[in-house]
Amino acid sequence: MKSFKKIVLLYITLLILFSISITVVHCIPNELVYENVKESVQTIRDEGIVKKMLNIPIYRLDTFTDCLMFNIILCSDENQPIQSAFLNNFHYYNENMLVDTEQVVNHKGKDIVVGNYARYWHGYLVFVRPLMIIMNYKGIRLLNTILLSLLAIIVVVLLSSKVGKMTALTFLFSLFFVNLYVVAQTIQFSICFYIALIGMLTILLKPSIVKENRFLLFFFGLGVTTSFFDLLTTPQITLGLPLVAYIMFCKPQKMCIKTISSIIIWGTGYAFM
């Protein structure tokens, strides 16, 4: 009962926090982000949409969705921040996201809205919209590369010291095969990796989360956070990677029940948000 009250309190707190934060960033005038959004869309035009990295077909960037993000940024109205935050208007008329986003850029987002994307929170805007004041797509890619690499290195080092070198090496190989560099080149791909790596880092730094029922609160929070920030990319990794780290500290006799409980509570958090 005590755990249930904490979960409800966490849910309400995050719901309020996310609602306020997504509204506040829509108060940023479009004029402040316009030039960097324009340069970002031009970068995608120069590279080609859904670009192949290293000329390898399986390493394609999701620049289609990144275009959608830029589209939504310019179609917002700072004079109606609440409506903009919860409707997420965008222009998609020609069934070509790049062309439609270029039209948004040319019209500066004014009087060109066709529909809305209200079924997602679009929580990534809490970070992407303010970043667009000071940097363009290339800058965000560089920042992603640095931050994700640092997070991955810290997790590998902690795995080596707290669990074992072989485990750390295995995790490092998994990141190599996923190709973290490619992930960092797309805003859409990187979102869930941030949540997953920070989740792993939290468990490795505070393994006490494993004890008692605090793990339920932790995985519920991960599910809620994923639902807010992700635009349906690979949400399962925000469960899978932290769960692998968590299982390493579980007692064998409790591993099965705690694994199942973690999956259910993560899914509950994701669904409720």
mmCIF file of N, CA and C in Angstrom, residues 86-154:
data_model
loop_
_atom_site.group_PDB
_atom_site.id
_atom_site.type_symbol
_atom_site.label_atom_id
_atom_site.label_comp_id
_atom_site.label_asym_id
_atom_site.label_seq_id
_atom_site.Cartn_x
_atom_site.Cartn_y
_atom_site.Cartn_z
ATOM 1 N N PHE A 86 -0.034 20.995 -26.543
ATOM 2 C CA PHE A 86 -0.844 19.783 -26.448
ATOM 3 C C PHE A 86 -1.477 19.348 -27.773
ATOM 4 N N LEU A 87 -1.444 20.223 -28.786
ATOM 5 C CA LEU A 87 -1.946 19.822 -30.103
ATOM 6 C C LEU A 87 -0.821 19.410 -31.039
ATOM 7 N N ASN A 88 0.336 20.115 -30.952
ATOM 8 C CA ASN A 88 1.484 19.821 -31.815
ATOM 9 C C ASN A 88 1.106 19.853 -33.298
ATOM 10 N N ASN A 89 0.712 21.052 -33.735
ATOM 11 C CA ASN A 89 0.346 21.245 -35.141
ATOM 12 C C ASN A 89 1.547 21.024 -36.059
ATOM 13 N N PHE A 90 1.276 20.552 -37.260
ATOM 14 C CA PHE A 90 2.339 20.362 -38.246
ATOM 15 C C PHE A 90 1.745 20.428 -39.655
ATOM 16 N N HIS A 91 2.615 20.567 -40.640
ATOM 17 C CA HIS A 91 2.181 20.648 -42.035
ATOM 18 C C HIS A 91 2.664 19.404 -42.782
ATOM 19 N N TYR A 92 1.709 18.625 -43.302
ATOM 20 C CA TYR A 92 2.057 17.424 -44.064
ATOM 21 C C TYR A 92 1.012 17.266 -45.162
ATOM 22 N N TYR A 93 1.282 17.867 -46.291
ATOM 23 C CA TYR A 93 0.293 17.955 -47.361
ATOM 24 C C TYR A 93 0.692 17.163 -48.599
ATOM 25 N N ASN A 94 1.978 17.180 -48.930
ATOM 26 C CA ASN A 94 2.452 16.571 -50.179
ATOM 27 C C ASN A 94 2.934 15.135 -50.032
ATOM 28 N N GLU A 95 2.756 14.565 -48.831
ATOM 29 C CA GLU A 95 3.241 13.219 -48.527
ATOM 30 C C GLU A 95 4.746 13.115 -48.733
ATOM 31 N N ASN A 96 5.431 14.234 -48.583
ATOM 32 C CA ASN A 96 6.894 14.273 -48.602
ATOM 33 C C ASN A 96 7.313 15.193 -47.465
ATOM 34 N N MET A 97 7.781 14.604 -46.382
ATOM 35 C CA MET A 97 8.028 15.377 -45.171
ATOM 36 C C MET A 97 9.055 16.483 -45.385
ATOM 37 N N LEU A 98 10.060 16.218 -46.184
ATOM 38 C CA LEU A 98 11.087 17.232 -46.427
ATOM 39 C C LEU A 98 10.502 18.435 -47.177
ATOM 40 N N VAL A 99 9.750 18.156 -48.239
ATOM 41 C CA VAL A 99 9.129 19.229 -49.023
ATOM 42 C C VAL A 99 8.175 20.039 -48.157
ATOM 43 N N ASP A 100 7.360 19.357 -47.378
ATOM 44 C CA ASP A 100 6.392 20.049 -46.529
ATOM 45 C C ASP A 100 7.081 20.893 -45.457
ATOM 46 N N THR A 101 8.170 20.377 -44.900
ATOM 47 C CA THR A 101 8.894 21.139 -43.888
ATOM 48 C C THR A 101 9.579 22.352 -44.504
ATOM 49 N N GLU A 102 10.045 22.211 -45.731
ATOM 50 C CA GLU A 102 10.617 23.367 -46.443
ATOM 51 C C GLU A 102 9.554 24.440 -46.677
ATOM 52 N N GLN A 103 8.318 24.015 -46.925
ATOM 53 C CA GLN A 103 7.221 24.978 -47.075
ATOM 54 C C GLN A 103 6.964 25.713 -45.764
ATOM 55 N N VAL A 104 7.047 24.978 -44.668
ATOM 56 C CA VAL A 104 6.884 25.590 -43.343
ATOM 57 C C VAL A 104 7.973 26.639 -43.119
ATOM 58 N N VAL A 105 9.202 26.289 -43.487
ATOM 59 C CA VAL A 105 10.324 27.224 -43.336
ATOM 60 C C VAL A 105 10.092 28.471 -44.190
ATOM 61 N N ASN A 106 9.666 28.289 -45.424
ATOM 62 C CA ASN A 106 9.441 29.416 -46.338
ATOM 63 C C ASN A 106 8.330 30.348 -45.850
ATOM 64 N N HIS A 107 7.319 29.750 -45.192
ATOM 65 C CA HIS A 107 6.199 30.549 -44.679
ATOM 66 C C HIS A 107 6.403 30.939 -43.210
ATOM 67 N N LYS A 108 7.552 30.530 -42.664
ATOM 68 C CA LYS A 108 7.849 30.775 -41.240
ATOM 69 C C LYS A 108 6.746 30.224 -40.327
ATOM 70 N N GLY A 109 6.140 29.121 -40.776
ATOM 71 C CA GLY A 109 5.147 28.426 -39.959
ATOM 72 C C GLY A 109 3.798 29.104 -39.881
ATOM 73 N N LYS A 110 3.590 30.180 -40.585
ATOM 74 C CA LYS A 110 2.350 30.941 -40.457
ATOM 75 C C LYS A 110 1.318 30.510 -41.502
ATOM 76 N N ASP A 111 0.097 30.264 -41.017
ATOM 77 C CA ASP A 111 -1.063 29.956 -41.887
ATOM 78 C C ASP A 111 -0.800 28.787 -42.836
ATOM 79 N N ILE A 112 -0.114 27.776 -42.349
ATOM 80 C CA ILE A 112 0.202 26.644 -43.221
ATOM 81 C C ILE A 112 -0.120 25.300 -42.554
ATOM 82 N N VAL A 113 -0.677 25.329 -41.354
ATOM 83 C CA VAL A 113 -0.952 24.105 -40.599
ATOM 84 C C VAL A 113 -2.024 23.259 -41.291
ATOM 85 N N VAL A 114 -1.776 21.947 -41.341
ATOM 86 C CA VAL A 114 -2.731 21.020 -41.955
ATOM 87 C C VAL A 114 -3.352 20.105 -40.901
ATOM 88 N N GLY A 115 -2.545 19.623 -39.990
ATOM 89 C CA GLY A 115 -3.062 18.696 -38.982
ATOM 90 C C GLY A 115 -2.334 18.848 -37.672
ATOM 91 N N ASN A 116 -2.546 17.879 -36.774
ATOM 92 C CA ASN A 116 -1.827 17.902 -35.498
ATOM 93 C C ASN A 116 -1.397 16.493 -35.124
ATOM 94 N N TYR A 117 -0.455 16.429 -34.215
ATOM 95 C CA TYR A 117 0.116 15.153 -33.767
ATOM 96 C C TYR A 117 -0.086 15.026 -32.259
ATOM 97 N N ALA A 118 -1.339 15.184 -31.838
ATOM 98 C CA ALA A 118 -1.641 15.292 -30.405
ATOM 99 C C ALA A 118 -1.581 13.967 -29.656
ATOM 100 N N ARG A 119 -1.461 12.854 -30.370
ATOM 101 C CA ARG A 119 -1.475 11.572 -29.653
ATOM 102 C C ARG A 119 -0.136 11.248 -28.988
ATOM 103 N N TYR A 120 0.895 12.057 -29.251
ATOM 104 C CA TYR A 120 2.176 11.923 -28.546
ATOM 105 C C TYR A 120 2.440 13.188 -27.741
ATOM 106 N N TRP A 121 3.219 13.046 -26.678
ATOM 107 C CA TRP A 121 3.595 14.195 -25.858
ATOM 108 C C TRP A 121 4.616 15.091 -26.578
ATOM 109 N N HIS A 122 5.505 14.482 -27.372
ATOM 110 C CA HIS A 122 6.598 15.218 -28.021
ATOM 111 C C HIS A 122 7.502 15.888 -26.984
ATOM 112 N N GLY A 123 7.805 15.124 -25.926
ATOM 113 C CA GLY A 123 8.618 15.659 -24.837
ATOM 114 C C GLY A 123 10.025 16.040 -25.242
ATOM 115 N N TYR A 124 10.505 15.494 -26.367
ATOM 116 C CA TYR A 124 11.843 15.853 -26.855
ATOM 117 C C TYR A 124 11.965 17.360 -27.076
ATOM 118 N N LEU A 125 10.831 18.030 -27.298
ATOM 119 C CA LEU A 125 10.847 19.475 -27.535
ATOM 120 C C LEU A 125 11.330 20.256 -26.316
ATOM 121 N N VAL A 126 11.225 19.667 -25.144
ATOM 122 C CA VAL A 126 11.705 20.325 -23.924
ATOM 123 C C VAL A 126 13.198 20.637 -24.044
ATOM 124 N N PHE A 127 13.933 19.779 -24.764
ATOM 125 C CA PHE A 127 15.364 20.008 -24.962
ATOM 126 C C PHE A 127 15.674 20.570 -26.356
ATOM 127 N N VAL A 128 15.005 20.023 -27.375
ATOM 128 C CA VAL A 128 15.347 20.393 -28.750
ATOM 129 C C VAL A 128 14.989 21.842 -29.054
ATOM 130 N N ARG A 129 13.836 22.292 -28.605
ATOM 131 C CA ARG A 129 13.428 23.670 -28.913
ATOM 132 C C ARG A 129 14.386 24.711 -28.315
ATOM 133 N N PRO A 130 14.757 24.622 -27.031
ATOM 134 C CA PRO A 130 15.746 25.573 -26.499
ATOM 135 C C PRO A 130 17.113 25.452 -27.179
ATOM 136 N N LEU A 131 17.529 24.214 -27.516
ATOM 137 C CA LEU A 131 18.819 24.028 -28.187
ATOM 138 C C LEU A 131 18.845 24.726 -29.539
ATOM 139 N N MET A 132 17.689 24.766 -30.208
ATOM 140 C CA MET A 132 17.615 25.393 -31.520
ATOM 141 C C MET A 132 17.838 26.911 -31.469
ATOM 142 N N ILE A 133 17.836 27.485 -30.285
ATOM 143 C CA ILE A 133 18.146 28.910 -30.148
ATOM 144 C C ILE A 133 19.639 29.144 -30.392
ATOM 145 N N ILE A 134 20.455 28.167 -29.978
ATOM 146 C CA ILE A 134 21.910 28.373 -30.006
ATOM 147 C C ILE A 134 22.654 27.474 -30.996
ATOM 148 N N MET A 135 21.982 26.443 -31.531
ATOM 149 C CA MET A 135 22.680 25.555 -32.467
ATOM 150 C C MET A 135 21.727 24.948 -33.476
ATOM 151 N N ASN A 136 22.282 24.476 -34.584
ATOM 152 C CA ASN A 136 21.478 23.823 -35.614
ATOM 153 C C ASN A 136 21.631 22.300 -35.518
ATOM 154 N N TYR A 137 21.138 21.611 -36.540
ATOM 155 C CA TYR A 137 21.138 20.135 -36.563
ATOM 156 C C TYR A 137 22.549 19.561 -36.392
ATOM 157 N N LYS A 138 23.522 20.172 -37.069
ATOM 158 C CA LYS A 138 24.904 19.693 -36.969
ATOM 159 C C LYS A 138 25.426 19.839 -35.543
ATOM 160 N N GLY A 139 25.064 20.922 -34.903
ATOM 161 C CA GLY A 139 25.482 21.141 -33.522
ATOM 162 C C GLY A 139 24.871 20.125 -32.582
ATOM 163 N N ILE A 140 23.586 19.812 -32.785
ATOM 164 C CA ILE A 140 22.909 18.810 -31.950
ATOM 165 C C ILE A 140 23.521 17.434 -32.163
ATOM 166 N N ARG A 141 23.874 17.123 -33.410
ATOM 167 C CA ARG A 141 24.533 15.836 -33.699
ATOM 168 C C ARG A 141 25.862 15.717 -32.950
ATOM 169 N N LEU A 142 26.635 16.798 -32.956
ATOM 170 C CA LEU A 142 27.918 16.798 -32.252
ATOM 171 C C LEU A 142 27.702 16.646 -30.751
ATOM 172 N N LEU A 143 26.742 17.390 -30.216
ATOM 173 C CA LEU A 143 26.424 17.302 -28.784
ATOM 174 C C LEU A 143 25.970 15.896 -28.417
ATOM 175 N N ASN A 144 25.109 15.305 -29.248
ATOM 176 C CA ASN A 144 24.656 13.927 -29.034
ATOM 177 C C ASN A 144 25.829 12.955 -28.999
ATOM 178 N N THR A 145 26.738 13.095 -29.952
ATOM 179 C CA THR A 145 27.899 12.200 -30.045
ATOM 180 C C THR A 145 28.738 12.272 -28.776
ATOM 181 N N ILE A 146 28.973 13.486 -28.291
ATOM 182 C CA ILE A 146 29.790 13.681 -27.086
ATOM 183 C C ILE A 146 29.089 13.114 -25.853
ATOM 184 N N LEU A 147 27.821 13.489 -25.646
ATOM 185 C CA LEU A 147 27.105 13.088 -24.436
ATOM 186 C C LEU A 147 26.836 11.583 -24.381
ATOM 187 N N LEU A 148 26.396 11.003 -25.514
ATOM 188 C CA LEU A 148 26.129 9.561 -25.532
ATOM 189 C C LEU A 148 27.417 8.763 -25.352
ATOM 190 N N SER A 149 28.511 9.238 -25.938
ATOM 191 C CA SER A 149 29.805 8.557 -25.779
ATOM 192 C C SER A 149 30.252 8.601 -24.321
ATOM 193 N N LEU A 150 30.106 9.769 -23.692
ATOM 194 C CA LEU A 150 30.485 9.908 -22.277
ATOM 195 C C LEU A 150 29.646 8.997 -21.392
ATOM 196 N N LEU A 151 28.334 8.985 -21.620
ATOM 197 C CA LEU A 151 27.451 8.112 -20.836
ATOM 198 C C LEU A 151 27.842 6.647 -21.008
ATOM 199 N N ALA A 152 28.099 6.249 -22.260
ATOM 200 C CA ALA A 152 28.470 4.856 -22.540
ATOM 201 C C ALA A 152 29.784 4.487 -21.860
ATOM 202 N N ILE A 153 30.763 5.384 -21.907
ATOM 203 C CA ILE A 153 32.067 5.130 -21.281
ATOM 204 C C ILE A 153 31.913 4.984 -19.770
ATOM 205 N N ILE A 154 31.133 5.868 -19.161
ATOM 206 C CA ILE A 154 30.926 5.803 -17.704
ATOM 207 C C ILE A 154 30.250 4.491 -17.317
#
